[in-house]
Coordinates of C-alpha atoms (C1' of nucleotides) in Angstrom, one line a residue:
Chain A
X1 CA 6.7 -5.7 -10.9
X2 CA 8.9 -3.6 -9.4
X3 CA 9.4 -3.5 -5.1
X4 CA 7.3 -1.0 -4.2
X5 CA 7.5 1.0 -0.5
X6 CA 5.4 3.5 1.1
X7 CA 7.3 6.5 1.5
X8 CA 6.6 9.2 4.6
X9 CA 8.5 11.9 3.0
X10 CA 5.1 11.8 0.4
X11 CA 2.8 9.8 1.3
X12 CA 2.1 7.3 -1.2
X13 CA 3.8 4.1 -2.9
X14 CA 6.8 4.5 -4.5
X15 CA 9.0 1.9 -6.8
X16 CA 12.4 1.5 -5.0
X17 CA 15.3 2.9 -6.8
X18 CA 18.6 3.3 -4.8
X19 CA 21.3 5.6 -5.6
X20 CA 23.4 3.2 -6.7
X21 CA 22.6 0.1 -8.9
X22 CA 22.0 -3.2 -6.8
X23 CA 23.5 -1.0 -3.7
X24 CA 21.6 -0.2 -0.6
X25 CA 22.6 2.3 2.3
X26 CA 20.2 1.5 5.0
X27 CA 20.0 3.8 8.6
X28 CA 17.6 2.8 10.9
X29 CA 16.6 4.1 15.0
X30 CA 18.1 1.8 17.2
X31 CA 17.7 1.7 21.0
X32 CA 18.6 4.0 24.1
X33 CA 20.7 1.5 25.7
X34 CA 19.1 2.4 29.5
X35 CA 16.9 -0.7 29.9
X36 CA 16.6 -3.9 28.8
X37 CA 14.0 -3.7 25.0
X38 CA 10.8 -4.2 25.4
X39 CA 8.4 -6.0 22.8
X40 CA 7.7 -2.7 21.0
X41 CA 10.7 -2.1 20.1
X42 CA 11.8 -5.4 18.7
X43 CA 8.2 -5.1 16.3
X44 CA 10.6 -2.4 15.1
X45 CA 13.8 -4.1 14.8
X46 CA 12.1 -6.9 13.4
X47 CA 10.2 -5.4 10.9
X48 CA 13.3 -3.6 9.8
X49 CA 15.2 -7.0 9.2
X50 CA 12.4 -8.2 7.3
X51 CA 13.3 -5.1 5.0
X52 CA 17.0 -6.0 5.5
X53 CA 16.4 -9.7 4.4
X54 CA 14.0 -8.9 1.6
X55 CA 16.7 -6.4 -0.4
X56 CA 19.0 -9.1 0.2
X57 CA 16.9 -11.5 -0.9
X58 CA 16.3 -9.5 -4.2
X59 CA 19.8 -9.1 -4.9
X60 CA 20.6 -5.9 -3.3
X61 CA 24.1 -5.2 -1.2
X62 CA 23.0 -3.5 1.9
X63 CA 25.0 -1.4 4.0
X64 CA 22.7 -1.2 7.5
X65 CA 23.5 0.9 10.1
X66 CA 21.5 0.9 13.4
X67 CA 23.1 3.4 16.4
X68 CA 23.2 3.2 19.8
X69 CA 22.0 6.3 22.1
X70 CA 23.8 5.9 25.1
X71 CA 24.2 8.9 26.1
X72 CA 20.6 11.1 27.3
X73 CA 18.7 12.2 29.9
X74 CA 17.5 8.8 31.9
X75 CA 21.0 6.9 31.6
X76 CA 22.5 10.2 33.4
X77 CA 20.2 10.5 36.3
X78 CA 20.8 6.9 36.5
X79 CA 24.3 7.2 36.9
X80 CA 23.8 10.1 39.3
X81 CA 21.4 8.2 41.0
X82 CA 23.8 4.6 41.7
X83 CA 27.3 6.5 40.9
X84 CA 28.1 3.7 37.9
X85 CA 30.2 5.9 34.9
X86 CA 28.2 5.9 32.2
X87 CA 29.9 3.6 30.3
X88 CA 29.7 0.4 32.6
X89 CA 25.6 1.6 32.6
X90 CA 25.5 1.3 28.4
X91 CA 28.4 -1.6 28.1
X92 CA 25.2 -3.8 30.1
X93 CA 22.4 -2.7 28.5
X94 CA 24.0 -3.2 25.1
X95 CA 25.6 -6.8 25.4
X96 CA 21.6 -7.3 26.7
X97 CA 20.5 -5.9 23.9
X98 CA 22.2 -7.9 21.0
X99 CA 21.4 -11.4 23.4
X100 CA 18.1 -10.5 22.3
X101 CA 18.9 -9.5 18.6
X102 CA 20.4 -12.9 18.4
X103 CA 17.2 -15.3 20.7
X104 CA 15.0 -13.2 17.9
X105 CA 17.1 -13.9 14.5
X106 CA 17.4 -10.2 14.2
X107 CA 20.2 -10.3 11.0
X108 CA 22.6 -8.2 12.9
X109 CA 23.7 -4.8 11.2
X110 CA 26.8 -4.1 9.5
X111 CA 27.6 -1.5 12.6
X112 CA 26.1 -0.4 15.6
X113 CA 28.0 2.8 16.2
X114 CA 27.8 4.5 19.7
X115 CA 27.1 8.3 20.0
X116 CA 29.7 8.4 22.5
X117 CA 32.3 7.4 19.7
X118 CA 31.8 9.8 17.5
X119 CA 31.5 13.2 19.5
X120 CA 34.4 14.8 17.4
X121 CA 31.7 14.2 14.5
X122 CA 28.9 15.9 16.4
X123 CA 31.0 19.0 17.1
X124 CA 32.0 19.2 13.5
X125 CA 28.3 19.3 12.0
X126 CA 27.4 21.5 14.8
X127 CA 30.1 23.8 13.5
X128 CA 29.4 23.6 10.2
X129 CA 25.7 24.8 10.8
X130 CA 26.5 27.6 13.2
X131 CA 28.7 28.7 10.3
X132 CA 25.9 28.8 8.1
X133 CA 23.8 30.4 10.2
X134 CA 21.3 28.4 11.7
X135 CA 21.7 27.9 14.6
X136 CA 22.1 30.6 18.3
X137 CA 23.8 29.8 21.8
X138 CA 22.0 30.4 25.1
X139 CA 23.9 30.4 28.2
X140 CA 26.3 27.5 26.6
X141 CA 24.0 25.2 24.7
X142 CA 23.4 25.5 21.4
X143 CA 20.2 25.3 19.0
X144 CA 19.2 24.8 15.9
X145 CA 16.8 27.4 14.4
X146 CA 13.9 25.7 12.5
X147 CA 13.2 29.1 10.7
X148 CA 16.4 28.8 8.5
X149 CA 15.6 25.4 7.1
X150 CA 12.2 25.9 4.8
X151 CA 11.4 22.0 4.6
X152 CA 10.8 21.9 8.4
X153 CA 7.9 20.2 8.8
X154 CA 7.9 18.1 6.0
X155 CA 8.0 14.7 7.0
X156 CA 5.8 15.0 9.1
X157 CA 3.5 17.2 7.6
X158 CA 3.4 19.4 10.3
X159 CA 2.0 22.5 10.0
X160 CA 4.2 24.8 12.8
X161 CA 1.5 27.5 13.6
X162 CA -0.1 24.9 15.5
X163 CA 2.6 22.9 17.5
X164 CA 1.8 23.2 20.6
X165 CA 4.5 24.4 23.4
X166 CA 4.5 21.2 25.7
X167 CA 1.2 19.6 24.8
X168 CA 2.9 15.5 24.7
X169 CA 3.3 16.5 28.8
X170 CA 6.9 15.1 28.2
X171 CA 8.5 18.3 29.1
X172 CA 8.6 21.3 31.8
X173 CA 8.2 24.2 29.0
X174 CA 8.9 26.9 32.1
X175 CA 12.4 25.5 32.1
X176 CA 12.8 25.3 28.6
X177 CA 15.7 27.3 27.3
X178 CA 15.4 27.5 23.5
X179 CA 14.1 31.0 21.9
X180 CA 10.9 29.3 20.7
X181 CA 9.9 25.8 22.4
X182 CA 9.8 24.1 18.7
X183 CA 13.4 25.1 18.6
X184 CA 16.0 21.9 19.8
X185 CA 19.0 21.8 21.5
X186 CA 21.9 20.3 18.9
X187 CA 24.6 21.1 22.1
X188 CA 23.8 21.4 25.7
X189 CA 25.9 23.1 27.9
X190 CA 27.1 20.8 31.1
X191 CA 25.4 21.3 34.9
X192 CA 25.9 19.9 37.7
X193 CA 23.3 17.5 37.5
X194 CA 24.9 15.5 34.5
X195 CA 27.7 15.1 37.5
X196 CA 30.8 13.2 35.4
X197 CA 28.8 13.3 32.3
X198 CA 30.3 15.8 29.3
X199 CA 32.8 16.4 27.2
X200 CA 35.3 19.3 26.6
X201 CA 35.1 20.1 23.2
X202 CA 35.8 23.6 21.2
X203 CA 31.6 23.9 21.8
X204 CA 32.5 23.9 25.2
X205 CA 32.0 21.3 27.8
X206 CA 28.7 19.6 27.7
X207 CA 27.2 16.9 25.5
X208 CA 25.5 16.5 22.5
X209 CA 21.6 16.9 21.5
X210 CA 20.2 13.3 20.7
X211 CA 18.9 14.4 17.0
X212 CA 22.4 15.1 16.2
X213 CA 24.1 11.5 16.8
X214 CA 21.7 10.2 13.7
X215 CA 22.7 13.3 11.2
X216 CA 26.8 13.0 12.1
X217 CA 26.8 9.1 12.0
X218 CA 24.6 8.6 8.9
X219 CA 27.0 10.9 7.0
X220 CA 30.2 9.3 8.5
X221 CA 28.8 5.2 7.4
X222 CA 26.3 5.8 4.8
X223 CA 26.9 8.9 3.0
X224 CA 25.6 12.9 3.5
X225 CA 22.8 11.3 0.7
X226 CA 21.4 7.3 1.0
X227 CA 18.6 5.5 0.2
X228 CA 16.4 4.0 3.1
X229 CA 15.7 5.8 6.8
X230 CA 13.5 3.4 9.0
X231 CA 12.1 4.0 12.3
X232 CA 8.8 4.2 14.3
X233 CA 5.8 5.9 13.7
X234 CA 7.1 8.3 16.7
X235 CA 9.9 8.7 15.7
X236 CA 8.5 10.9 12.4
X237 CA 8.0 14.4 14.1
X238 CA 10.5 15.7 15.8
X239 CA 13.3 13.2 15.1
X240 CA 13.5 12.3 11.8
X241 CA 12.1 15.7 10.9
X242 CA 14.9 17.6 13.1
X243 CA 17.4 15.0 11.8
X244 CA 16.8 16.2 7.6
X245 CA 16.4 19.8 8.6
X246 CA 20.2 19.4 10.1
X247 CA 21.5 17.2 7.6
X248 CA 20.3 19.4 4.6
X249 CA 21.4 22.3 6.2
X250 CA 24.4 21.0 7.4
X251 CA 25.3 19.0 3.8
X252 CA 23.4 20.9 1.3
X253 CA 22.2 18.0 -0.1
X254 CA 18.9 16.1 0.1
X255 CA 19.2 13.6 2.5
X256 CA 17.4 10.0 2.3
X257 CA 15.1 8.7 -0.4
X258 CA 12.8 6.7 1.4
X259 CA 11.6 6.8 5.2
X260 CA 9.7 3.6 6.0
X261 CA 8.0 4.0 9.4
X262 CA 6.1 1.1 11.2
X263 CA 3.5 1.3 13.3
X264 CA 3.2 0.3 17.6
X265 CA 2.4 -2.3 19.0
X266 CA -0.4 -2.6 21.3
X267 CA -0.6 -6.1 23.8
X268 CA -3.8 -7.6 24.2
X269 CA -5.3 -4.6 22.5
X270 CA -4.4 -2.1 24.7
X271 CA -1.1 0.3 24.8
X272 CA 1.4 -1.8 26.9
X273 CA 1.7 0.4 30.5
X274 CA 3.3 -1.2 33.2
X275 CA -0.2 -0.1 35.2
X276 CA -1.8 -2.4 32.9
X277 CA 1.0 -5.1 33.6
X278 CA 0.6 -5.9 30.2
X279 CA 4.4 -4.9 29.5
X280 CA 7.2 -7.1 28.6
X281 CA 10.7 -7.2 27.5
X282 CA 11.9 -9.9 25.5
X283 CA 13.4 -11.8 28.4
X284 CA 9.8 -11.6 30.2
X285 CA 8.6 -13.6 27.3
X286 CA 11.6 -16.5 26.8
X287 CA 11.2 -16.5 30.7
X288 CA 7.9 -18.1 30.4
X289 CA 9.0 -20.7 28.2
X290 CA 7.7 -19.1 24.9
X291 CA 9.5 -20.5 21.7
X292 CA 11.6 -16.4 20.7
X293 CA 10.7 -18.4 17.2
X294 CA 6.9 -17.8 17.9
X295 CA 7.5 -14.1 19.5
X296 CA 9.2 -13.7 15.7
X297 CA 6.1 -14.8 14.2
X298 CA 4.0 -12.7 15.8
X299 CA 6.1 -9.1 15.8
X300 CA 6.6 -10.2 11.9
X301 CA 3.4 -11.2 10.3
X302 CA 1.3 -8.3 11.2
X303 CA 1.8 -5.8 7.8
X304 CA 4.6 -3.2 9.5
X305 CA 2.1 0.2 8.9
X306 CA -0.6 -1.8 10.4
X307 CA -0.9 -1.9 14.2
X308 CA 0.6 -5.5 15.7
X309 CA -2.2 -6.8 18.1
X310 CA 0.3 -8.9 20.1
X311 CA -1.1 -11.3 23.0
X312 CA -1.2 -14.5 24.4
X313 CA -3.8 -16.2 21.8
X314 CA -1.9 -15.3 19.1
X315 CA 1.3 -16.2 20.1
X316 CA 0.0 -19.6 21.0
X317 CA -1.6 -19.6 17.4
X318 CA 1.9 -18.6 15.9
X319 CA 3.2 -21.9 17.2
X320 CA 1.1 -24.0 15.9
X321 CA 1.6 -22.5 12.6
X322 CA 5.2 -22.7 13.1
X323 CA 4.7 -26.8 14.5
X324 CA 2.7 -27.1 11.1
X325 CA 6.0 -25.7 9.0
X326 CA 8.6 -27.6 10.8
X327 CA 5.9 -31.1 10.7
X328 CA 6.0 -30.2 7.0
X329 CA 9.6 -30.1 7.1
X330 CA 9.8 -33.2 8.9
X331 CA 7.5 -35.1 6.4
X332 CA 9.4 -33.4 3.1
X333 CA 13.4 -34.7 4.6
X334 CA 11.7 -38.5 5.2
X335 CA 10.6 -38.9 1.5
X336 CA 12.1 -41.5 -0.4
X337 CA 11.7 -42.6 -4.0
X338 CA 11.2 -41.2 -7.6
X339 CA 8.5 -39.1 -8.3
X340 CA 6.8 -35.2 -9.2
X341 CA 9.4 -32.9 -8.7
X342 CA 6.6 -29.9 -7.7
X343 CA 8.3 -27.8 -9.9
X344 CA 5.0 -25.9 -10.6
X345 CA 3.9 -25.6 -7.2
X346 CA 7.2 -24.1 -5.8
X347 CA 7.4 -22.0 -9.0
X348 CA 3.5 -20.4 -8.1
X349 CA 4.3 -19.7 -4.3
X350 CA 7.9 -18.4 -5.3
X351 CA 6.0 -15.5 -7.6
X352 CA 2.9 -15.6 -5.3
X353 CA 5.7 -14.7 -2.2
X354 CA 7.3 -12.3 -4.0
X355 CA 4.8 -10.3 -5.7
X356 CA 2.9 -9.8 -2.0
X357 CA 6.8 -8.3 -0.9
X358 CA 7.2 -6.4 -3.7
X359 CA 4.1 -4.5 -2.6
X360 CA 5.7 -2.9 0.4
X361 CA 6.4 -5.6 2.1
X362 CA 3.2 -7.5 2.1
X363 CA 4.0 -10.5 4.7
X364 CA 0.7 -11.7 5.1
X365 CA 0.0 -11.9 2.0
X366 CA 3.3 -13.5 1.6
X367 CA 2.9 -16.7 4.6
X368 CA -0.7 -16.8 2.4
X369 CA 0.9 -18.1 0.1
X370 CA 3.1 -20.2 1.9
X371 CA 0.4 -22.3 3.5
X372 CA -1.0 -22.7 0.6
X373 CA 2.0 -24.4 -1.1
X374 CA 2.4 -26.3 2.7
X375 CA -1.5 -27.4 2.3
X376 CA -1.1 -28.4 -1.9
X377 CA 2.3 -30.0 -1.6
X378 CA 1.0 -32.5 1.5
X379 CA -1.5 -33.5 -1.0
X380 CA 0.8 -34.2 -3.4
X381 CA 2.7 -36.3 -0.7
X382 CA -0.6 -38.0 0.1
X383 CA -1.6 -39.0 -3.2
X384 CA 2.1 -40.1 -3.5
X385 CA 2.7 -37.9 -6.2
X386 CA 6.2 -36.8 -5.2
X387 CA 9.6 -38.2 -4.6
X388 CA 12.7 -37.1 -3.9
X389 CA 13.7 -34.6 -5.9
X390 CA 10.4 -32.9 -5.7
X391 CA 10.8 -32.8 -1.6
X392 CA 13.8 -31.9 -2.3
X393 CA 12.7 -28.8 -4.2
X394 CA 10.2 -27.9 -1.7
X395 CA 12.8 -28.0 1.3
X396 CA 15.0 -25.5 -1.0
X397 CA 12.8 -23.2 -1.5
X398 CA 11.9 -23.2 2.1
X399 CA 15.1 -22.0 3.0
X400 CA 15.5 -19.6 0.1
X401 CA 11.9 -17.6 2.0
X402 CA 13.5 -18.6 5.4
X403 CA 16.4 -16.3 4.4
X404 CA 13.7 -13.7 3.9
X405 CA 11.3 -14.3 7.0
X406 CA 13.3 -16.4 9.7
X407 CA 10.2 -18.7 11.0
X408 CA 10.2 -21.0 8.2
X409 CA 13.6 -23.0 9.8
X410 CA 13.3 -26.6 10.3
X411 CA 12.9 -27.4 14.2
X412 CA 16.2 -27.4 16.3
X413 CA 15.1 -30.3 18.9
X414 CA 17.5 -32.3 20.2
X415 CA 16.9 -36.7 19.7
X416 CA 15.0 -38.0 22.2
X417 CA 17.1 -39.7 25.0
X418 CA 18.0 -43.2 24.9
X419 CA 15.4 -44.3 27.3
X420 CA 12.6 -42.3 25.9
X421 CA 13.5 -44.5 22.6
X422 CA 13.6 -47.6 24.7
X423 CA 10.2 -46.9 25.5
X424 CA 8.9 -46.3 22.3
X425 CA 10.5 -49.8 21.0
X426 CA 8.7 -51.5 23.4
X427 CA 5.3 -49.7 22.2
X428 CA 6.3 -50.7 18.7
X429 CA 6.9 -54.4 20.2
X430 CA 3.8 -54.4 22.0
X431 CA 1.9 -53.4 19.2
X432 CA 3.3 -55.9 16.9
X433 CA 1.9 -58.1 19.6
X434 CA -1.8 -56.5 19.4
X435 CA -1.3 -55.6 23.5
X436 CA -2.9 -52.3 22.9
X437 CA -3.2 -51.3 26.9
X438 CA 0.4 -51.6 27.0
X439 CA 1.8 -49.3 23.8
X440 CA -1.3 -46.7 24.9
X441 CA -0.1 -46.8 28.9
X442 CA 4.1 -46.5 26.9
X443 CA 2.3 -43.5 25.3
X444 CA 0.8 -42.2 27.6
X445 CA 4.5 -42.3 29.6
X446 CA 6.7 -41.2 26.9
X447 CA 3.9 -37.9 26.4
X448 CA 4.2 -37.4 30.1
X449 CA 8.2 -36.9 29.8
X450 CA 7.4 -34.5 27.3
X451 CA 7.8 -36.2 24.3
X452 CA 5.0 -37.2 21.5
X453 CA 4.7 -40.2 19.5
X454 CA 3.9 -40.3 15.7
X455 CA 3.4 -43.2 14.0
X456 CA 4.0 -43.2 10.4
X457 CA 4.2 -46.3 7.7
X458 CA 7.8 -45.8 8.2
X459 CA 7.8 -46.2 11.8
X460 CA 7.2 -43.8 15.0
X461 CA 8.7 -40.5 14.7
X462 CA 9.4 -39.2 18.0
X463 CA 9.0 -35.1 18.7
X464 CA 8.9 -33.2 21.7
X465 CA 5.6 -31.8 22.8
Chain B
rG1 C1' -6.9 22.5 21.2
rG2 C1' -3.4 20.6 16.2
rC3 C1' -2.8 17.0 13.3
rG4 C1' -2.5 11.2 11.5
rG5 C1' -3.4 6.2 11.8
rC6 C1' -6.6 2.1 12.3
rA7 C1' -11.6 -0.6 13.0
rU8 C1' -12.5 -7.2 8.3
rA9 C1' -15.1 -14.4 11.4
rG10 C1' -14.0 -16.9 18.8
rC11 C1' -8.8 -15.1 17.8
rC12 C1' -4.4 -13.4 14.9
rA13 C1' -4.9 -11.4 9.7
rA14 C1' -4.8 -10.3 3.8
rG15 C1' -7.5 -7.5 0.6
rU16 C1' -8.5 -0.8 -1.0
rG17 C1' -14.9 -0.2 -6.6
rG18 C1' -16.6 -6.1 -9.3
rU19 C1' -19.0 -9.5 -5.0
rA20 C1' -14.8 -11.7 1.5
rA21 C1' -6.5 -14.6 1.4
rG22 C1' -4.3 -17.4 5.0
rG23 C1' -3.2 -19.1 9.7
rC24 C1' -4.9 -20.7 14.9
rA25 C1' -9.3 -22.7 17.4
rG26 C1' -14.2 -25.3 16.1
rA27 C1' -17.6 -29.1 13.8
rG28 C1' -18.2 -33.5 10.4
rG29 C1' -15.3 -37.4 7.0
rC30 C1' -11.1 -40.3 5.6
rC31 C1' -6.6 -42.7 7.5
rU32 C1' -5.1 -44.9 12.5
rG33 C1' -6.2 -51.0 16.8
rC34 C1' -7.2 -45.9 19.3
rA35 C1' -4.8 -41.2 18.9
rA36 C1' -1.3 -37.7 16.5
rA37 C1' 0.5 -35.7 12.5
rG38 C1' -1.8 -35.2 7.5
rC39 C1' -5.9 -34.6 3.9
rC40 C1' -11.4 -33.5 2.7
rU41 C1' -15.5 -30.5 3.8
rU42 C1' -17.2 -27.0 6.7
rU43 C1' -17.2 -22.3 10.0
rA44 C1' -18.4 -13.7 7.8
rU45 C1' -26.5 -13.0 3.5
rA46 C1' -21.1 -9.7 4.4
rC47 C1' -16.2 -6.8 6.9
rC48 C1' -17.8 -0.6 13.7
rC49 C1' -22.4 2.6 13.3
rC50 C1' -25.6 5.9 10.4
rG51 C1' -26.0 8.9 5.6
rG52 C1' -24.3 9.6 0.0
rU53 C1' -22.1 8.8 -4.7
rU54 C1' -22.0 4.7 -8.4
rC55 C1' -25.1 -0.3 -12.5
rA56 C1' -21.8 -2.4 -8.4
rA57 C1' -18.3 -0.6 -1.9
rA58 C1' -15.4 -3.7 2.9
rU59 C1' -12.5 -1.0 -0.5
rC60 C1' -14.9 6.5 -2.9
rC61 C1' -17.6 11.1 -0.2
rG62 C1' -19.8 12.9 4.9
rG63 C1' -21.2 12.6 9.3
rG64 C1' -20.4 9.4 14.1
rU65 C1' -18.1 5.9 17.9
rG66 C1' -13.9 3.0 19.5
rC67 C1' -8.8 2.2 20.2
rC68 C1' -3.6 3.8 18.7
rG69 C1' -0.4 7.5 17.8
rC70 C1' 2.1 12.8 17.1
rC71 C1' 2.3 18.3 18.7
rU72 C1' 10.8 18.3 22.1
rC73 C1' 14.9 13.4 23.0
rC74 C1' 8.7 6.9 23.6
rA75 C1' 10.1 1.7 17.9

RNA sequence: GGCGGCAUAGCCAAGUGGUAAGGCAGAGGCCUGCAAAGCCUUUAUACCCCGGUUCAAAUCCGGGUGCCGCCUCCA
């Protein structure tokens, strides 16, 4: 079965065909680094990570570019209010973002180009658009005339005549300077509020609009026409719509073949908002002692086009699921002797996993296949029907699937400290003496210290509680 | 006002015309000195509501209700 993606452009499932055999150009809209990213943002980045990892699993060489938006209204306001230079502010949050990416085991993109490092590229593209008659100037700012691009509205399937100016409440329409409210800024002329944030260019003194950065940088690093562009559904209109307009008008080429967008995340069934008290950054959650891999699990385990309901019950369930996988791996690692090689079970799991993932990254179905595998192999182990080779085959398969999901790795927990192990040994002696009151007392002590004892035929196993 | 998405057990979540995957939690059993882990069995007369199409619908159509999103810089 062929790898298939749902393309926002056509609103249909399409077999994936890269422009170049075996290679994929992937551009994903990254964060605006004016604050710590929240878990809703990471839902998108985790989805993109899954996409990228699965493409690599499928043998594609993926060139993944994620931009960092480091000049924008909120940033400029903060600079003005705090007196900090723009770069100092963005450097701090960029560093925080990369820490968070590592925490969630997101595979880093090959490149994270920042908007402010690509002003010349943006100026160049705006000049081309100007020369081709797609722009107009007003009070020093340059706007893109959407009426000059016949395909405008194709991605969002928007009927332009129905657009209500300012309906989102995000802008003050009265202050808007474009000829038509639907037109968008390519270049914004400097005004006093911008303070020190400006560039002197052939277009005048000012700063770029938001949309142009993605067009300029994706073209620079992936070429004018590339394979996949991702983002959250909120990016469909206007951001991606505008990117298409700019890029296709500037280069005369098709911009992107496949547009993939993920649905939003809600928390406890409600839109995440500070007033509801359900707004979380990754740091907030890790600070509560939640295993980051459990967070990754919750963000990942819902199909990307479904709304994801992040709840603490779901985190708890994910944590238990993780334990199940980790315990399973421990059990496999302890297998000794000859026995079945489990080749059939491994092959069945692999085939089901791939079939589900091929189908527009159906991760829920794919994880279902993994859990069926865990159950079937556990059963084989119970019946003494598996040997070292089988266990190794199973572990190898989990490693391969972990390369895709990032949630099937062994526990990285440390060994229990010596004083705990002393108590474990003392408990063993008490058990041999059939002094169960003492052995249970020692087990409770060990548990109180944060370690769980599981007795196995080969002796006690000690795990972090 | 316009447009789009979603609604499946206590919770999370697949399935999108042929009779409800999987996980977590719960119940019973096996194993264990007792536990834990694991295994087995079990847990939705049925998929938001009301109509309709069909031999057959969670799945298609129409109408509701609720939630989420977009309609100029939010993943």
